[in-house]
Coordinates of C-alpha atoms in Angstrom, one line a residue:
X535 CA 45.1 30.6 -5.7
X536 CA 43.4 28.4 -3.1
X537 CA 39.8 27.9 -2.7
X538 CA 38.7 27.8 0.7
X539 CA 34.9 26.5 1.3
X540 CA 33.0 27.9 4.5
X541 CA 30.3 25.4 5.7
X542 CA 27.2 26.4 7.5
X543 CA 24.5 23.6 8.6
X544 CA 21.1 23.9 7.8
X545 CA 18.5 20.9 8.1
X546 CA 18.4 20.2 4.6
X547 CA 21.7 20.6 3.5
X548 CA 25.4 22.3 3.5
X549 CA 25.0 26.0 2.4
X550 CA 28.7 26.8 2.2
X551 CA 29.7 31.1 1.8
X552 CA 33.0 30.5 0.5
X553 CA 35.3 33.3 0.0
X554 CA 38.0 33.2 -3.0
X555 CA 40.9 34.5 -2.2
X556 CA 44.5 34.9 -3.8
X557 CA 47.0 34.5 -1.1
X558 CA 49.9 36.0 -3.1
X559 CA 48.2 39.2 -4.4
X560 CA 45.3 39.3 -1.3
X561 CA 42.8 39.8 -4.1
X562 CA 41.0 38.0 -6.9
X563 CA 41.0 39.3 -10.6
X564 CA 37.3 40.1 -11.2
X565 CA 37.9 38.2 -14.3
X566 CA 38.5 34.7 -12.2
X567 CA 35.9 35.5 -10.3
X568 CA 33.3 36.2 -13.2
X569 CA 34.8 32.8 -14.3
X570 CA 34.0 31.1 -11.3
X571 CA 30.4 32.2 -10.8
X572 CA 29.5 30.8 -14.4
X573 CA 30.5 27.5 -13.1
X574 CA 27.8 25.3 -12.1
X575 CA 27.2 24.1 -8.6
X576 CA 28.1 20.4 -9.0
X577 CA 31.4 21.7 -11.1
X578 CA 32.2 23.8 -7.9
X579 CA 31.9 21.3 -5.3
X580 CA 34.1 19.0 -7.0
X581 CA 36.8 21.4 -7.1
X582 CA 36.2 22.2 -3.7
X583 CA 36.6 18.6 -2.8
X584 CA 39.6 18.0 -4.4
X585 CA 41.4 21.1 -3.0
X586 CA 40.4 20.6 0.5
X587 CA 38.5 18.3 3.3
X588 CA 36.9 20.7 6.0
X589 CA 38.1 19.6 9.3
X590 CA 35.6 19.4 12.1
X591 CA 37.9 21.2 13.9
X592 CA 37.9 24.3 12.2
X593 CA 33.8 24.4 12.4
X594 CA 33.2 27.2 14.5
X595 CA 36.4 29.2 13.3
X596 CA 35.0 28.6 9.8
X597 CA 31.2 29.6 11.3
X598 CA 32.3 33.0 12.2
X599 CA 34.6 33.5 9.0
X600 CA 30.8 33.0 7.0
X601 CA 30.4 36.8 8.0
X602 CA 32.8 37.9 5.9
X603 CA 32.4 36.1 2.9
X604 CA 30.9 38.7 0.1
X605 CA 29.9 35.9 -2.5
X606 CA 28.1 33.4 -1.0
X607 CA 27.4 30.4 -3.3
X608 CA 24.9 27.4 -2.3
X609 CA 26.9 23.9 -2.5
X610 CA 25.3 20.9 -2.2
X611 CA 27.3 17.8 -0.4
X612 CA 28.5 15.3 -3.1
X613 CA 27.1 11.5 -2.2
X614 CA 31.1 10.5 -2.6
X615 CA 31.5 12.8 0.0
X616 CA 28.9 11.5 2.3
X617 CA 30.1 8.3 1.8
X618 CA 33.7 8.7 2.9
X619 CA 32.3 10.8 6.1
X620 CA 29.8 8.1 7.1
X621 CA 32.7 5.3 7.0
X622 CA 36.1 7.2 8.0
X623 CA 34.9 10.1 10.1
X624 CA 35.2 9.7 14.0
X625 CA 32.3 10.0 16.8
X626 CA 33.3 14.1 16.5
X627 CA 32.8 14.1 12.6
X628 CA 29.4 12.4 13.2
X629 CA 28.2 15.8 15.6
X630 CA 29.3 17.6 13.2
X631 CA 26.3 15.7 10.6
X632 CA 23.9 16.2 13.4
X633 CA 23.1 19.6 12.2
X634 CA 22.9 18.6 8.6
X635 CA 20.5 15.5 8.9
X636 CA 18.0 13.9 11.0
X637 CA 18.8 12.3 14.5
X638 CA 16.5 9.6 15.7
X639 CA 16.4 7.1 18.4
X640 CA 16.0 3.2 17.2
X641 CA 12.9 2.3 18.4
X642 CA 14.2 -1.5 18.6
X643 CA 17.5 -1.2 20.0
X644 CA 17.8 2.5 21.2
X645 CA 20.9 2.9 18.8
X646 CA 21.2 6.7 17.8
X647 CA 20.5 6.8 14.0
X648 CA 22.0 9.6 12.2
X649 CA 20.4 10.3 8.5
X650 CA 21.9 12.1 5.7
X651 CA 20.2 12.8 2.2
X652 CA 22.1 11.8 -0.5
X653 CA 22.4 14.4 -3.2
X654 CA 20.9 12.3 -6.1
X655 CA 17.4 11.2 -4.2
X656 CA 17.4 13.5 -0.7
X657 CA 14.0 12.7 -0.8
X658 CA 14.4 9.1 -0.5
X659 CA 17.4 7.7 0.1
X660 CA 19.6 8.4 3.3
X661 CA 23.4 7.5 4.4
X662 CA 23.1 6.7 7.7
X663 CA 25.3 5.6 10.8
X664 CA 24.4 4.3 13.8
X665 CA 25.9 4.3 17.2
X666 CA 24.5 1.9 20.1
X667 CA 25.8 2.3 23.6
X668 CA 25.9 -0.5 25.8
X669 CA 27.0 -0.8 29.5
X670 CA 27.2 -4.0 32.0
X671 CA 27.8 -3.7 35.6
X672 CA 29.7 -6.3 37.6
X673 CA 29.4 -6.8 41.3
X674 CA 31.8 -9.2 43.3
X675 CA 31.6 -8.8 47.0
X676 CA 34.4 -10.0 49.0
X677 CA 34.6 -10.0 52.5
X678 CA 36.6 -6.6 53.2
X679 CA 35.0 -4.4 50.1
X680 CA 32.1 -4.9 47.4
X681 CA 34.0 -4.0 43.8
X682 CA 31.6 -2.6 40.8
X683 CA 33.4 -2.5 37.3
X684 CA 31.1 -1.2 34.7
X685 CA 32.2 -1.8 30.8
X686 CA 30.7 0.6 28.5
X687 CA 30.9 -1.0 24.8
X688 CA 30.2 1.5 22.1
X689 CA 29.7 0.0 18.6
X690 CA 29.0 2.5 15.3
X691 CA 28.1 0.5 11.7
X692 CA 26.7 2.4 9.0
X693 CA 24.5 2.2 5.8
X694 CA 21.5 3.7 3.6
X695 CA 17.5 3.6 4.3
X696 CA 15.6 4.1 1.0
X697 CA 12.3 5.2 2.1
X698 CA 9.5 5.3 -0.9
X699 CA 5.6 5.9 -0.2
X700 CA 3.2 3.7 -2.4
X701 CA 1.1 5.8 -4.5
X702 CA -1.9 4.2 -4.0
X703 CA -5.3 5.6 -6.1
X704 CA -8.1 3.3 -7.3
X705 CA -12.0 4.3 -8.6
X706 CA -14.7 2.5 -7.2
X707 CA -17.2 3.3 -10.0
X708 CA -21.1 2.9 -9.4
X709 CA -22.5 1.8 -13.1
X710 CA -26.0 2.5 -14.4
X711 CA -28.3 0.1 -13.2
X712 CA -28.2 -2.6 -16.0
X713 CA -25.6 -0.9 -18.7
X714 CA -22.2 -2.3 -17.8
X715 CA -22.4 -4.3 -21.2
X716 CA -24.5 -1.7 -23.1
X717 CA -22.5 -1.2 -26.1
X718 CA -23.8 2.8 -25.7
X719 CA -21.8 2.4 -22.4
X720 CA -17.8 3.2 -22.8
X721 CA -17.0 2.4 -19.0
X722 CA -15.8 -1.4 -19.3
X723 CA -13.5 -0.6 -22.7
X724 CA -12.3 2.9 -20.8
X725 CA -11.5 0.6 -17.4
X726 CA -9.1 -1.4 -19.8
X727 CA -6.8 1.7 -20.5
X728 CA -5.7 3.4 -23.3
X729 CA -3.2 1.5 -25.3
X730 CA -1.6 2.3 -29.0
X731 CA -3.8 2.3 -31.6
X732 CA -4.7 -0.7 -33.4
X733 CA -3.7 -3.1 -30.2
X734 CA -7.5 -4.3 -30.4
X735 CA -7.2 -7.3 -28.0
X736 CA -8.2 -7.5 -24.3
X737 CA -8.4 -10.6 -21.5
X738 CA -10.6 -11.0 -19.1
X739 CA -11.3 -13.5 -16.4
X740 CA -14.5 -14.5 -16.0
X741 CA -16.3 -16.6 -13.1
X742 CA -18.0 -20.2 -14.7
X743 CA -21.3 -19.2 -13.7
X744 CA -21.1 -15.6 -15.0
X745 CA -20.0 -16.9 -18.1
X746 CA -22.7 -19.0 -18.7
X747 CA -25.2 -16.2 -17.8
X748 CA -23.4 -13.0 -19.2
X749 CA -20.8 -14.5 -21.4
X750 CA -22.3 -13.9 -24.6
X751 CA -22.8 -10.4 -23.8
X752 CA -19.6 -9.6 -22.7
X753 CA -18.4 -10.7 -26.0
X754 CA -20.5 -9.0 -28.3
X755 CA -20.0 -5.5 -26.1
X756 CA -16.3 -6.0 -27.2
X757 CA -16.8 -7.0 -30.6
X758 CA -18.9 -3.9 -30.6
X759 CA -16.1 -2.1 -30.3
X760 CA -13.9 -3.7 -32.7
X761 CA -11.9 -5.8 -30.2
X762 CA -11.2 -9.2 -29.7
X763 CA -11.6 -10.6 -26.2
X764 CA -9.6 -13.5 -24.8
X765 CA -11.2 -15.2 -22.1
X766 CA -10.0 -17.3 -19.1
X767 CA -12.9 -19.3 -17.1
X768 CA -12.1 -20.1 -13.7
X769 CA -14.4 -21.8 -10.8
X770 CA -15.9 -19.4 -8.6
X771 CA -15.8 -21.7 -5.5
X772 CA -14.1 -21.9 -2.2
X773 CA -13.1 -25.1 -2.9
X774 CA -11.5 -23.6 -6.1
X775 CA -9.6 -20.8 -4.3
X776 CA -6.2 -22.4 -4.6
X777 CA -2.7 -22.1 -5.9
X778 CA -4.3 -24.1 -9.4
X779 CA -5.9 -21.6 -10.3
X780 CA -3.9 -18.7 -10.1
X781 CA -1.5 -20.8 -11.8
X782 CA -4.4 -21.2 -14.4
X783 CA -4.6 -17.5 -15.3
X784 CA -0.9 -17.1 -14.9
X785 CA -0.7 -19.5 -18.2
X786 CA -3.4 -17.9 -20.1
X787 CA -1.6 -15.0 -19.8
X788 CA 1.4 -15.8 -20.6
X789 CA -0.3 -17.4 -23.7
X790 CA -1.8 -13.7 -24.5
X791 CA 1.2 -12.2 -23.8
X792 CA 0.1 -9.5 -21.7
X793 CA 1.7 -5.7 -21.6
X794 CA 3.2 -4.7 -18.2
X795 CA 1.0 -1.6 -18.4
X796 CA -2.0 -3.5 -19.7
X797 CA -5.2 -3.6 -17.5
X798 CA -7.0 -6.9 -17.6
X799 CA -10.7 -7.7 -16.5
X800 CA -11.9 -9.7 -13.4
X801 CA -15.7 -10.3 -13.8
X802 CA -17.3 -12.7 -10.9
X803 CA -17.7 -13.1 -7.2
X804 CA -15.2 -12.4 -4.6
X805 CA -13.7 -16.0 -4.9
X806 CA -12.9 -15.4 -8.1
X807 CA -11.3 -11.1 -7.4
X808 CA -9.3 -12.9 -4.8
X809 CA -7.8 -15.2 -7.3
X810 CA -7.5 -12.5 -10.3
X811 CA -6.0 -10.3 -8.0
X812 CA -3.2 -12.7 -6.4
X813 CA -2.5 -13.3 -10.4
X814 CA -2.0 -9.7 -11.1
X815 CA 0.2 -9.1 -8.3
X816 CA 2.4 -12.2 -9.6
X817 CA 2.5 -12.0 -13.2
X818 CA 5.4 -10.0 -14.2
X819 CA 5.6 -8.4 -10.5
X820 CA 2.3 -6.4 -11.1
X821 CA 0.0 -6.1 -13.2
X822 CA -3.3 -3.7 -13.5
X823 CA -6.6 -5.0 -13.1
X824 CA -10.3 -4.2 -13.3
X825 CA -12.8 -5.7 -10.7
X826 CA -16.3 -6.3 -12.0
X827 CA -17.9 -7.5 -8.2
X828 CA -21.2 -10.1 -9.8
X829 CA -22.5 -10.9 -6.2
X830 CA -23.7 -8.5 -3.6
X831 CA -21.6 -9.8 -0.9
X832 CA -18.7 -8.8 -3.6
X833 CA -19.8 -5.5 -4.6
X834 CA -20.0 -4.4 -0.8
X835 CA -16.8 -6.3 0.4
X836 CA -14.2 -7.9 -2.0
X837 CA -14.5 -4.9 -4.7
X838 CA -13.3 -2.1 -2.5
X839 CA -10.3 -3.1 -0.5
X840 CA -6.4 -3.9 -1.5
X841 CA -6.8 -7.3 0.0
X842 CA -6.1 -10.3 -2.5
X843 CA -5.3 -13.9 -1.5
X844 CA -6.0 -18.0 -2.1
X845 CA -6.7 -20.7 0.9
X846 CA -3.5 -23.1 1.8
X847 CA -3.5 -26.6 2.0
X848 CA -0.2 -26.8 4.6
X849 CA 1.5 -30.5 3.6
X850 CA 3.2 -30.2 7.4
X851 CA -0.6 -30.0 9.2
X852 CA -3.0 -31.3 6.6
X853 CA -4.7 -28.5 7.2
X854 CA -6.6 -25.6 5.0
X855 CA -6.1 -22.4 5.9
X856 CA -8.7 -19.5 4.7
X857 CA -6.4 -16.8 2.5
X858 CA -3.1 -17.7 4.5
X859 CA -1.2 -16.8 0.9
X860 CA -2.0 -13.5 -0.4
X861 CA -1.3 -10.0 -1.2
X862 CA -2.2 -6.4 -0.8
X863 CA -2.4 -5.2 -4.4
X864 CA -5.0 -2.4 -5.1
X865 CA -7.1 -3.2 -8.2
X866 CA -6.5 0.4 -10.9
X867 CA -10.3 0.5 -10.7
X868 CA -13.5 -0.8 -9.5
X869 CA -16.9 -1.2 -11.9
X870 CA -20.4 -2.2 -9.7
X871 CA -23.2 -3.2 -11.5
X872 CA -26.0 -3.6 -8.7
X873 CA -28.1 -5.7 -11.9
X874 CA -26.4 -8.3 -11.8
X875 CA -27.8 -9.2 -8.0
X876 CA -30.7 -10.1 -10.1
X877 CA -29.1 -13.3 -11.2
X878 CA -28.7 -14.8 -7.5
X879 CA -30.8 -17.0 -5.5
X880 CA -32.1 -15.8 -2.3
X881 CA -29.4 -17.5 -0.4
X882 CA -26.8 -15.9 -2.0
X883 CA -28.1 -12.6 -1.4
X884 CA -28.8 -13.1 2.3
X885 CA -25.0 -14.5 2.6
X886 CA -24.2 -10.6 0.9
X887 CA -26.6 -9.3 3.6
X888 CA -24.3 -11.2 6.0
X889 CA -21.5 -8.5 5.8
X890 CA -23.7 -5.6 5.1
X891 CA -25.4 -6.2 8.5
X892 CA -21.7 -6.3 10.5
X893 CA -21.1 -2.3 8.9
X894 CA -24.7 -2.0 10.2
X895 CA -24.0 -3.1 13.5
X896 CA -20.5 -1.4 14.3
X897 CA -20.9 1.8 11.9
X898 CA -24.3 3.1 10.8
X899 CA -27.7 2.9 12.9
X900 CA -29.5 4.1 9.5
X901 CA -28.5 1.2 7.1
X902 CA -29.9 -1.0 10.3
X903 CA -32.8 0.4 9.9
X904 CA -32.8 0.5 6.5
X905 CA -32.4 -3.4 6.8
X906 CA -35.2 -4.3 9.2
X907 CA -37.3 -2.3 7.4
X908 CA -36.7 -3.7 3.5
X909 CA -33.9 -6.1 3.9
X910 CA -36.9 -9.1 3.2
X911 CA -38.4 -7.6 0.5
X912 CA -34.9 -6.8 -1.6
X913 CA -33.9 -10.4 -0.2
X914 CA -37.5 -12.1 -2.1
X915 CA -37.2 -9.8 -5.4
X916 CA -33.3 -9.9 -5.7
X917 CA -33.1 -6.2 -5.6
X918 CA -35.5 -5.2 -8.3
X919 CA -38.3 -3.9 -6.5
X920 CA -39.6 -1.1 -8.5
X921 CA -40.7 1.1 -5.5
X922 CA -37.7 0.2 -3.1
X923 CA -35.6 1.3 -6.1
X924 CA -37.1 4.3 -7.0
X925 CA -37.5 5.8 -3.6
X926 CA -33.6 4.8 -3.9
X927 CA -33.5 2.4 -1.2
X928 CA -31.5 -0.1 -2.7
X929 CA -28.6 2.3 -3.9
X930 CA -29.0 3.9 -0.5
X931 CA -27.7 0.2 1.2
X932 CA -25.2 0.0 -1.2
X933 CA -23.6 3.1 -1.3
X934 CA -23.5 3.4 2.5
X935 CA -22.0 -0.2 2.6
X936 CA -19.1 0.7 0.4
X937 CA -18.7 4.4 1.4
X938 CA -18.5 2.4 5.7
X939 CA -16.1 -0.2 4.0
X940 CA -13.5 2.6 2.1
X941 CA -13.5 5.0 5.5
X942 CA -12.8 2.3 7.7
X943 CA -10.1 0.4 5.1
X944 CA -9.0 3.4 3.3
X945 CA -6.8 5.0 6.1
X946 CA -5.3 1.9 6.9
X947 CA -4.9 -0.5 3.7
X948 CA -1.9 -2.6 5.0
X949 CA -4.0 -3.2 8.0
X950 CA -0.8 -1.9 10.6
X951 CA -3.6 -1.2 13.1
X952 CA -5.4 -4.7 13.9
X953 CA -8.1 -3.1 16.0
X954 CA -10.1 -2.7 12.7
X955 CA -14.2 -2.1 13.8
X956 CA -15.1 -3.7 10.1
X957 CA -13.5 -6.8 11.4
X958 CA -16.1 -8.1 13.5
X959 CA -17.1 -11.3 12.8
X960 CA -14.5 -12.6 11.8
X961 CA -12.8 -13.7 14.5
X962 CA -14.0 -17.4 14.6
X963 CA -15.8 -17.3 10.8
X964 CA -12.7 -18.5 9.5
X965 CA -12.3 -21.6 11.3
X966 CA -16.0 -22.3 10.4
X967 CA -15.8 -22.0 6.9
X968 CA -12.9 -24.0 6.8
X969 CA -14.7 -27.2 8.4
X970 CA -14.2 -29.7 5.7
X971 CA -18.0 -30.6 4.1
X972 CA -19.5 -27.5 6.4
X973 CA -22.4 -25.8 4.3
X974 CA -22.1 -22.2 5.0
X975 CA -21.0 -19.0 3.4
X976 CA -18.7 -16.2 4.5
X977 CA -21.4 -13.9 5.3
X978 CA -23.1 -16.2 7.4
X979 CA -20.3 -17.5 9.1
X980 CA -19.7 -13.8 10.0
X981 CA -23.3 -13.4 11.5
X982 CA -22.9 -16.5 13.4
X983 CA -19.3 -15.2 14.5
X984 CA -20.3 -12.0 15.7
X985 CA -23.5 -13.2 17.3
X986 CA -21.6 -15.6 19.4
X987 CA -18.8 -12.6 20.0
X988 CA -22.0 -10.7 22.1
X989 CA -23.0 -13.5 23.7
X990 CA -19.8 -14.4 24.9
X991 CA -18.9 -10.7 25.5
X992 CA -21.8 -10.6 27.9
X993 CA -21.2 -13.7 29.8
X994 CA -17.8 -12.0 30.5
X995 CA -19.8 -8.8 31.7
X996 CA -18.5 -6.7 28.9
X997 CA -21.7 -5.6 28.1
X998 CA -25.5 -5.3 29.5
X999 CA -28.5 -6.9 28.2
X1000 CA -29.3 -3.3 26.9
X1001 CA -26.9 -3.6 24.3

């Protein structure tokens, strides 16, 4: 008896209507084939394989043959088979896998790619080969004819493309006004995770100043609960957003020991997210973590993006460079207290005002309004006016800031467009911040950036005095 398979192409695959036949008797005992059915597919193909190799001669003799097959049986291609096609089969082989796979053009080279799932993971991984014509025309003239040879140098190589896409989902929660360590309040201890009973230990890292103001709170909201908290205190400044201290927390957690799965807690200003964050994404290749934003220029900017990093200090130019080492690591949630604004100077709160006034600007003529009309008054009472907060004013600036920042970020995390609107302002901030002994903040670097960006924009007659 001799098994001959019929291929078919499809775009997703070989559906082969194979016909058994016994070549001695012209027919098959309906015992044999009751046998053969039963078999699986993967048992089938294999026995296929080993009886014969479909030439890609006898395609379309084999095409019309499909007609009369009476028990068609779906086949998937083996990844052994795949393989040996993709490295011993000639050009007329690889037309033959145009109708199975995906043809594209390299974008790069112009080299025609020719993609084949692979039967373990067709969804991700792909046998290719590649074939790149070239051709080079020579001229020489001589003084009775002009002579053109043209070379045409064909070249094949082959390979696989795994292609995975990033899940990416994150929470940016809006807390209670006030209750992020109210021990009534579950959110902090549910942003850590659920992990096997009786594992009743957390870490957090916690910005100096917020430890000093909040630290005793955070502890007792965890003791609360039954759980001990380990704590690692790192500076919340600029000048502290360096390689030390992401080596800092990299010890401490070592020192805790730390689950793979385990969320920890980053409480404190954007310095100090940056740094957690570039720490997450390095100890044991990724980590979770929870962002607790303490300023207002966090809870509007750092707390909501994937963007993590620490300034360089380059030994070759003796120069620092504002977040030249960093990361895209997406925090597994966000918790925004607007309270703790309270605890800021004015300063600090104008430098949040800073970026809230750039989404104003390129994004939303409301919250500009909203900001010339109470922006001084939430500035002189740290955001706890009673009547700006019950009309829902303040919430109203904050939400819209964070809801500009996600639409504008959240289609385009890994920032593969560079015309991004929320960008403005920061084309020269960087270099301002960066002046060794300068006095200024990110947010007002920004304002002075983009105010010099219209100024210069209208010198160059981009835009009228009306704007």
């Amino acid at each position: 008896m001799t098994i001959k398979p019929v291929p078919s192409i499809s775009s997703i695959g070989v559906v082969a209507e194979e016909s058994i036949r016994d070549e001695c008797s012209g027919k098959v005992p309906q015992s044999v084939a009751d046998m053969w059915e039963s078999l699986s597919p993967e048992v089938r193909t294999a026995l296929i394989a080993s009886e014969l190799k479909v030439d890609s001669s006898n395609l379309k003799q084999t095409q019309r043959d499909r007609s009369e097959s009476s028990t068609p049986t779906v086949l998937s291609r083996s990844s052994s088979e795949l393989f040996f096609d993709q490295s011993s089969s000639s050009c007329d082989s690889s037309k033959e896998l145009e109708g199975v796979a995906h043809v594209e053009k390299c974008p790069v080279s112009g080299a025609k790619v020719v993609l084949t799932p692979v039967e373990r993971a067709p969804k991700n991984v792909f046998a290719f080969t590649k074939t790149q014509s070239l051709e080079k025309s020579e001229v020489v003239k001589t003084s009775s004819a002009t002579v053109t040879t043209t070379t045409k140098v064909v070249s094949t190589s082959r390979g696989w493309r795994n292609i995975f896409s990033l899940p990416i989902s994150y929470d940016v929660n809006m807390v209670a006004h006030g209750t992020l360590f109210d021990t009534v309040n579950s959110q902090l201890l549910d942003a850590t995770g659920v992990l096997p009973e009786g594992y009743n230990t957390r870490f957090a890292v916690v910005d100096t100043e917020v430890e000093a103001l909040y630290g005793d709170k955070l502890r007792s909201y965890f003791e609360h609960k039954g759980i001990e908290l380990t704590v690692c205190v790192v500076n919340g400044g600029e000048a502290d957003k360096r390689s030390e201290a992401v080596d800092k927390i990299l010890d401490d957690l070592c020192a805790y020991k730390l689950r793979r799965r385990e969320p920890f807690l980053a409480i404190g200003g954007g310095c100090v997210l940056d740094i957690a964050g570039m720490a997450a994404c390095l100890y044991r290749r990724g980590v979770p973590f929870v962002r607790v934003p303490t300023t207002l220029l966090a809870i509007v900017d750092a707390s909501v993006g994937v963007k993590n990093g620490i300034d360089y200090c380059c030994a070759v130019t003796d120069e620092t460079y504002k977040n030249r080492v960093g990361s895209f690591y997406a925090p597994s949630a966000c918790l925004l207290d607007p309270a703790f604004i309270a605890s800021q100077d004015a300063r600090n709160i104008s430098n949040g005002f800073g970026e809230i006034l750039k989404l104003a600007l390129v994004r939303s003529s409301d919250l500009f309004d909203l900001l010339e009309a109470h922006g001084k008054t939430l500035i002189d009472t740290r955001f706890e006016d009673e009547s700006l907060r019950t009309a829902g004013v303040s919430s109203r600036i904050i939400d819209l800031s964070i809801q500009i920042m996600l639409e504008e970020l959240g289609p385009n995390l890994w920032e593969t467009k560079l015309d991004r609107c929320v960008d403005y302002g920061h084309t020269f901030s960087k270099l301002l911040e960066m002046v060794p002994g300068a006095d200024i903040m990110h947010g007002e670097a920004v304002n002075v950036d983009g105010f010099f960006c219209i100024v210069l924009s209208y010198l160059r007659g981009y835009i009228g005095m009306d704007t």
